[in-house]
Amino acid sequence: MKAADALNLAEERLAEAGVDTPRADAEFLVAHVLGTSRSGVHAARDRELPDEFGALLERRRNREPLAYVLGEWGFRRLVLKTDPRALVPRPETEVVVERCLALLRGEPGPRVLDLGTGSGAIALSIADERPDVRATAVDAAPGAVALARENAERLELDVEIREGDLDVAAEGWDLVVSNPPYVSPDEWDSLQPEIREWEPRDALVGEGLHEEIARLASTRLIVFEVGDGQADHVADALASLGYADITITPDLTGEDRVVDGRR
Ligand SMILES: C[S@@+](CC[C@H](N)C(=O)[O-])C[C@H]1O[C@@H](n2cnc3c(N)ncnc32)[C@H](O)[C@@H]1O
């Protein structure tokens, strides 16, 4: 089948399956099997697609996240390996990294902890964009630790990656950053199948972890990603724990997404 026909067929099939962005996903899948970029798909309209395309389309029709089907996903300047061992890195988390970089500006060789690193997205981006940072990435899930290590190796980025729990925050850092699980168990059933049926539940569901990390942490700077409607509560918790200069930053959709402070 030619790429142009496959695009139309895939768009139709994905729309039938309830995928939110069927045309964009069809373009990503076609681009992937042709070894081109999404913007290169138009120029490749007459090329024949390899058989592999059918299997990938079927996976996406089963509402497997596009990032798992493709096996990689862009995050800031990096392309990260992605699979069900860890959460798909989200665009809003890029703002978390932006905030860390802003807070670390002018600080030579800071020690940074990314707590709950998942694929390694935050720690690896900081290491990429601030090579003098001494970054450590920790996760409680052995699969996530393995994936983060694979990403560090592929990208040749120097980050210490280890399995561990929240108490690592107490080891003494210049900056602790975390995007902890923050979805309440009540919300679970309302999530998209891509999340509910494919992403690791332990990476998503959690309550009170921002406060717990902030209480445990021995750090000058702390940066959190928060869920919709959680920013004011987390900011108040930071204030009551003695943090100052508390700042709330919105993501690109305008939702308050990052809360940070210092002490
Ligand atoms: C929302 S995901 C964030 C993943 C990645 N940092 C990102 O932003 O894409 C939360 C991560 O925290 C990890 N995690 C959950 N509880 C933890 C704990 N008590 N100690 C360490 N990591 C934990 C999960 O395994 C998961 O990888």
Tab-separated table of C-alpha atoms and ligand atoms in Angstrom:
chain	number	residue	atom	x	y	z
A	1	MET	CA	0.000	0.000	0.000
A	2	LYS	CA	1.216	3.494	-0.840
A	3	ALA	CA	1.817	5.978	1.998
A	4	ALA	CA	-0.992	8.306	0.863
A	5	ASP	CA	-3.577	5.481	0.970
A	6	ALA	CA	-2.221	4.184	4.273
A	7	LEU	CA	-2.571	7.629	5.819
A	8	ASN	CA	-6.246	7.856	4.934
A	9	LEU	CA	-6.974	4.287	5.991
A	10	ALA	CA	-5.119	4.691	9.298
A	11	GLU	CA	-6.859	7.982	10.064
A	12	GLU	CA	-10.253	6.337	9.519
A	13	ARG	CA	-9.402	3.241	11.602
A	14	LEU	CA	-7.961	5.278	14.471
A	15	ALA	CA	-10.980	7.607	14.530
A	16	GLU	CA	-13.260	4.524	14.707
A	17	ALA	CA	-11.216	3.283	17.675
A	18	GLY	CA	-11.784	6.562	19.526
A	19	VAL	CA	-8.258	7.966	19.219
A	20	ASP	CA	-8.349	11.747	19.849
A	21	THR	CA	-5.884	12.772	17.157
A	22	PRO	CA	-6.281	10.213	14.349
A	23	ARG	CA	-4.643	12.205	11.536
A	24	ALA	CA	-1.588	13.195	13.561
A	25	ASP	CA	-1.140	9.637	14.852
A	26	ALA	CA	-1.480	8.227	11.318
A	27	GLU	CA	1.244	10.618	10.155
A	28	PHE	CA	3.540	9.615	13.033
A	29	LEU	CA	3.071	5.900	12.258
A	30	VAL	CA	3.692	6.321	8.521
A	31	ALA	CA	6.716	8.531	9.187
A	32	HIS	CA	8.114	5.923	11.588
A	33	VAL	CA	7.957	2.978	9.180
A	34	LEU	CA	9.366	5.097	6.341
A	35	GLY	CA	12.212	6.382	8.528
A	36	THR	CA	11.251	9.994	7.976
A	37	SER	CA	9.837	12.812	10.072
A	38	ARG	CA	6.146	13.700	10.291
A	39	SER	CA	6.784	16.721	8.071
A	40	GLY	CA	8.548	14.424	5.565
A	41	VAL	CA	5.447	12.256	5.075
A	42	HIS	CA	3.942	14.459	2.382
A	43	ALA	CA	6.997	14.082	0.128
A	44	ALA	CA	6.843	10.297	0.625
A	45	ARG	CA	3.192	9.896	-0.411
A	46	ASP	CA	3.996	7.550	-3.325
A	47	ARG	CA	6.308	5.231	-1.382
A	48	GLU	CA	5.204	1.672	-0.579
A	49	LEU	CA	4.867	0.926	3.127
A	50	PRO	CA	6.553	-2.131	4.728
A	51	ASP	CA	4.243	-4.861	6.168
A	52	GLU	CA	5.257	-3.791	9.675
A	53	PHE	CA	2.813	-0.868	9.345
A	54	GLY	CA	-0.293	-3.058	9.810
A	55	ALA	CA	0.918	-4.396	13.166
A	56	LEU	CA	1.764	-0.922	14.467
A	57	LEU	CA	-1.612	0.438	13.377
A	58	GLU	CA	-3.327	-2.426	15.178
A	59	ARG	CA	-1.455	-1.667	18.386
A	60	ARG	CA	-2.528	1.957	18.234
A	61	ARG	CA	-6.117	0.893	17.474
A	62	ASN	CA	-5.956	-1.027	20.779
A	63	ARG	CA	-5.271	2.367	22.371
A	64	GLU	CA	-1.647	1.603	23.223
A	65	PRO	CA	0.028	5.022	23.653
A	66	LEU	CA	1.669	6.248	20.465
A	67	ALA	CA	4.985	6.635	22.317
A	68	TYR	CA	5.006	2.923	23.226
A	69	VAL	CA	4.057	1.883	19.693
A	70	LEU	CA	6.864	3.998	18.225
A	71	GLY	CA	9.247	2.951	21.007
A	72	GLU	CA	10.618	6.470	21.347
A	73	TRP	CA	9.373	9.940	22.129
A	74	GLY	CA	10.742	13.475	21.957
A	75	PHE	CA	11.292	15.404	25.187
A	76	ARG	CA	12.956	18.818	24.961
A	77	ARG	CA	16.185	18.209	22.944
A	78	LEU	CA	16.216	14.440	23.513
A	79	VAL	CA	14.616	11.402	21.930
A	80	LEU	CA	13.928	8.940	24.745
A	81	LYS	CA	13.240	5.215	24.510
A	82	THR	CA	9.675	4.668	25.768
A	83	ASP	CA	7.896	1.482	26.806
A	84	PRO	CA	5.428	0.311	29.487
A	85	ARG	CA	8.148	0.145	32.141
A	86	ALA	CA	7.669	3.906	32.706
A	87	LEU	CA	5.313	6.796	32.133
A	88	VAL	CA	5.396	8.479	28.712
A	89	PRO	CA	7.193	11.822	29.241
A	90	ARG	CA	4.645	14.636	28.834
A	91	PRO	CA	5.051	18.096	27.271
A	92	GLU	CA	4.037	19.762	30.555
A	93	THR	CA	7.051	18.153	32.242
A	94	GLU	CA	9.283	20.100	29.856
A	95	VAL	CA	8.202	23.193	31.835
A	96	VAL	CA	9.463	21.524	35.026
A	97	VAL	CA	12.911	21.220	33.445
A	98	GLU	CA	12.717	24.836	32.271
A	99	ARG	CA	12.079	25.957	35.837
A	100	CYS	CA	14.982	23.861	37.200
A	101	LEU	CA	17.344	25.365	34.635
A	102	ALA	CA	16.192	28.879	35.537
A	103	LEU	CA	16.731	28.263	39.270
A	104	LEU	CA	20.162	26.721	38.691
A	105	ARG	CA	21.424	29.529	36.465
A	106	GLY	CA	24.737	30.893	37.761
A	107	GLU	CA	25.227	28.009	40.235
A	108	PRO	CA	28.424	26.076	39.449
A	109	GLY	CA	28.224	22.243	39.555
A	110	PRO	CA	25.006	21.832	41.565
A	111	ARG	CA	23.900	18.433	42.900
A	112	VAL	CA	20.430	17.649	41.565
A	113	LEU	CA	18.103	14.779	42.482
A	114	ASP	CA	15.270	13.726	40.140
A	115	LEU	CA	13.020	11.684	42.448
A	116	GLY	CA	10.724	9.275	40.582
A	117	THR	CA	12.660	9.547	37.346
A	118	GLY	CA	10.621	7.108	35.196
A	119	SER	CA	12.204	7.125	31.729
A	120	GLY	CA	14.858	9.540	33.044
A	121	ALA	CA	13.302	12.474	31.167
A	122	ILE	CA	13.923	15.221	33.739
A	123	ALA	CA	17.399	14.199	34.940
A	124	LEU	CA	18.663	13.445	31.438
A	125	SER	CA	17.388	16.755	30.046
A	126	ILE	CA	19.024	18.699	32.863
A	127	ALA	CA	22.284	16.818	32.281
A	128	ASP	CA	22.002	17.509	28.545
A	129	GLU	CA	21.307	21.219	28.915
A	130	ARG	CA	23.565	21.841	31.929
A	131	PRO	CA	26.506	19.432	31.560
A	132	ASP	CA	28.168	20.716	34.762
A	133	VAL	CA	25.236	19.497	36.917
A	134	ARG	CA	25.903	16.389	39.031
A	135	ALA	CA	22.576	14.663	38.472
A	136	THR	CA	21.149	11.650	40.291
A	137	ALA	CA	17.955	9.912	39.173
A	138	VAL	CA	16.057	7.606	41.513
A	139	ASP	CA	12.969	5.454	41.091
A	140	ALA	CA	11.294	2.789	43.209
A	141	ALA	CA	10.349	0.719	40.142
A	142	PRO	CA	13.157	-1.558	38.900
A	143	GLY	CA	11.779	-1.443	35.338
A	144	ALA	CA	11.901	2.344	35.280
A	145	VAL	CA	15.466	2.321	36.624
A	146	ALA	CA	16.496	-0.069	33.832
A	147	LEU	CA	14.804	2.087	31.179
A	148	ALA	CA	16.375	5.297	32.523
A	149	ARG	CA	19.808	3.587	32.409
A	150	GLU	CA	19.214	2.486	28.801
A	151	ASN	CA	18.305	6.071	27.919
A	152	ALA	CA	21.407	7.465	29.643
A	153	GLU	CA	23.599	5.001	27.748
A	154	ARG	CA	21.971	5.677	24.384
A	155	LEU	CA	22.288	9.419	24.872
A	156	GLU	CA	25.760	9.188	26.449
A	157	LEU	CA	24.681	11.376	29.358
A	158	ASP	CA	26.394	11.151	32.708
A	159	VAL	CA	23.673	10.665	35.350
A	160	GLU	CA	23.855	8.439	38.411
A	161	ILE	CA	20.745	6.225	38.251
A	162	ARG	CA	19.645	4.054	41.149
A	163	GLU	CA	16.701	2.257	42.666
A	164	GLY	CA	15.458	3.962	45.813
A	165	ASP	CA	12.625	5.486	47.783
A	166	LEU	CA	11.608	8.979	48.864
A	167	ASP	CA	14.151	9.061	51.687
A	168	VAL	CA	16.908	9.691	49.132
A	169	ALA	CA	15.632	13.293	49.254
A	170	ALA	CA	17.215	13.613	52.711
A	171	GLU	CA	20.740	12.895	51.452
A	172	GLY	CA	21.560	16.577	50.853
A	173	TRP	CA	21.057	18.295	47.483
A	174	ASP	CA	21.136	21.711	45.873
A	175	LEU	CA	17.900	20.988	44.038
A	176	VAL	CA	15.329	18.205	44.355
A	177	VAL	CA	12.914	17.908	41.437
A	178	SER	CA	10.014	15.502	41.323
A	179	ASN	CA	7.002	14.693	39.216
A	180	PRO	CA	5.523	12.233	41.728
A	181	PRO	CA	2.364	10.174	41.191
A	182	TYR	CA	-0.466	12.650	41.832
A	183	VAL	CA	-3.645	11.160	40.360
A	184	SER	CA	-6.223	10.368	43.051
A	185	PRO	CA	-7.595	6.787	43.033
A	186	ASP	CA	-11.100	8.263	42.404
A	187	GLU	CA	-9.969	9.738	39.085
A	188	TRP	CA	-8.617	6.447	37.755
A	189	ASP	CA	-11.777	5.244	35.985
A	190	SER	CA	-12.174	8.549	34.135
A	191	LEU	CA	-8.716	8.410	32.530
A	192	GLN	CA	-8.201	7.652	28.836
A	193	PRO	CA	-7.605	3.962	27.983
A	194	GLU	CA	-4.079	4.873	26.834
A	195	ILE	CA	-3.277	5.740	30.442
A	196	ARG	CA	-5.497	3.318	32.360
A	197	GLU	CA	-4.739	0.213	30.373
A	198	TRP	CA	-1.103	0.754	29.435
A	199	GLU	CA	0.862	3.078	31.685
A	200	PRO	CA	2.144	1.819	35.076
A	201	ARG	CA	-0.495	2.541	37.739
A	202	ASP	CA	2.157	3.053	40.427
A	203	ALA	CA	3.644	5.869	38.343
A	204	LEU	CA	0.329	7.718	38.293
A	205	VAL	CA	-1.725	7.128	41.420
A	206	GLY	CA	-0.597	8.769	44.628
A	207	GLU	CA	-1.680	11.285	47.222
A	208	GLY	CA	0.280	13.611	49.479
A	209	LEU	CA	3.652	12.773	47.968
A	210	HIS	CA	4.607	16.416	47.298
A	211	GLU	CA	4.299	17.206	50.989
A	212	GLU	CA	6.068	14.038	52.027
A	213	ILE	CA	9.044	14.776	49.758
A	214	ALA	CA	9.170	18.444	50.815
A	215	ARG	CA	9.179	17.402	54.478
A	216	LEU	CA	11.931	14.818	54.003
A	217	ALA	CA	14.114	16.845	51.662
A	218	SER	CA	17.417	18.336	52.618
A	219	THR	CA	17.807	20.797	49.760
A	220	ARG	CA	18.076	24.504	48.998
A	221	LEU	CA	15.710	24.332	46.017
A	222	ILE	CA	12.663	22.176	45.390
A	223	VAL	CA	10.653	21.879	42.171
A	224	PHE	CA	7.433	19.906	41.744
A	225	GLU	CA	5.097	19.061	38.909
A	226	VAL	CA	1.525	19.127	40.260
A	227	GLY	CA	-1.849	17.933	38.991
A	228	ASP	CA	-4.727	20.141	37.857
A	229	GLY	CA	-6.007	22.209	40.785
A	230	GLN	CA	-3.199	21.135	43.160
A	231	ALA	CA	-0.810	24.115	42.833
A	232	ASP	CA	-2.186	26.305	45.638
A	233	HIS	CA	-2.340	23.423	48.076
A	234	VAL	CA	1.255	22.372	47.348
A	235	ALA	CA	2.418	26.026	47.552
A	236	ASP	CA	0.762	26.343	50.996
A	237	ALA	CA	2.381	23.102	52.128
A	238	LEU	CA	5.811	24.398	51.051
A	239	ALA	CA	5.225	27.662	52.938
A	240	SER	CA	4.217	25.828	56.117
A	241	LEU	CA	7.397	23.726	55.883
A	242	GLY	CA	9.551	26.858	55.802
A	243	TYR	CA	10.205	27.220	52.074
A	244	ALA	CA	10.307	30.775	50.698
A	245	ASP	CA	10.196	32.456	47.266
A	246	ILE	CA	7.408	30.056	46.282
A	247	THR	CA	6.564	30.346	42.614
A	248	ILE	CA	3.757	28.776	40.582
A	249	THR	CA	4.356	28.413	36.839
A	250	PRO	CA	1.702	27.454	34.261
A	251	ASP	CA	2.235	24.912	31.496
A	252	LEU	CA	1.672	25.685	27.824
A	253	THR	CA	-2.082	25.165	28.178
A	254	GLY	CA	-2.228	27.783	30.968
A	255	GLU	CA	-2.817	25.250	33.773
A	256	ASP	CA	-0.756	25.868	36.940
A	257	ARG	CA	1.719	23.007	36.693
A	258	VAL	CA	4.997	23.703	38.498
A	259	VAL	CA	5.499	24.790	42.117
A	260	ASP	CA	8.938	25.606	43.438
A	261	GLY	CA	10.535	27.141	46.477
A	262	ARG	CA	13.821	27.538	48.356
A	263	ARG	CA	15.084	27.451	51.931
B	1	LIG	C1	4.527	10.504	37.362
B	1	LIG	S1	5.869	9.377	37.158
B	1	LIG	C2	7.115	10.524	36.592
B	1	LIG	C3	8.147	9.905	35.677
B	1	LIG	C4	9.124	10.938	35.073
B	1	LIG	N1	9.804	11.693	36.106
B	1	LIG	C5	8.378	11.894	34.153
B	1	LIG	O1	8.165	13.040	34.561
B	1	LIG	O2	8.048	11.492	33.021
B	1	LIG	C6	6.298	9.057	38.847
B	1	LIG	C7	7.475	8.106	39.057
B	1	LIG	O3	7.733	8.017	40.459
B	1	LIG	C8	8.053	6.694	40.788
B	1	LIG	N2	7.730	6.495	42.207
B	1	LIG	C9	6.500	6.325	42.760
B	1	LIG	N3	6.599	6.204	44.095
B	1	LIG	C10	7.931	6.321	44.399
B	1	LIG	C11	8.674	6.268	45.608
B	1	LIG	N4	8.078	6.105	46.789
B	1	LIG	N5	10.019	6.399	45.546
B	1	LIG	C12	10.633	6.587	44.350
B	1	LIG	N6	9.980	6.629	43.162
B	1	LIG	C13	8.648	6.499	43.186
B	1	LIG	C14	7.218	5.846	39.852
B	1	LIG	O4	7.758	4.550	39.711
B	1	LIG	C15	7.265	6.692	38.581
B	1	LIG	O5	8.316	6.294	37.742
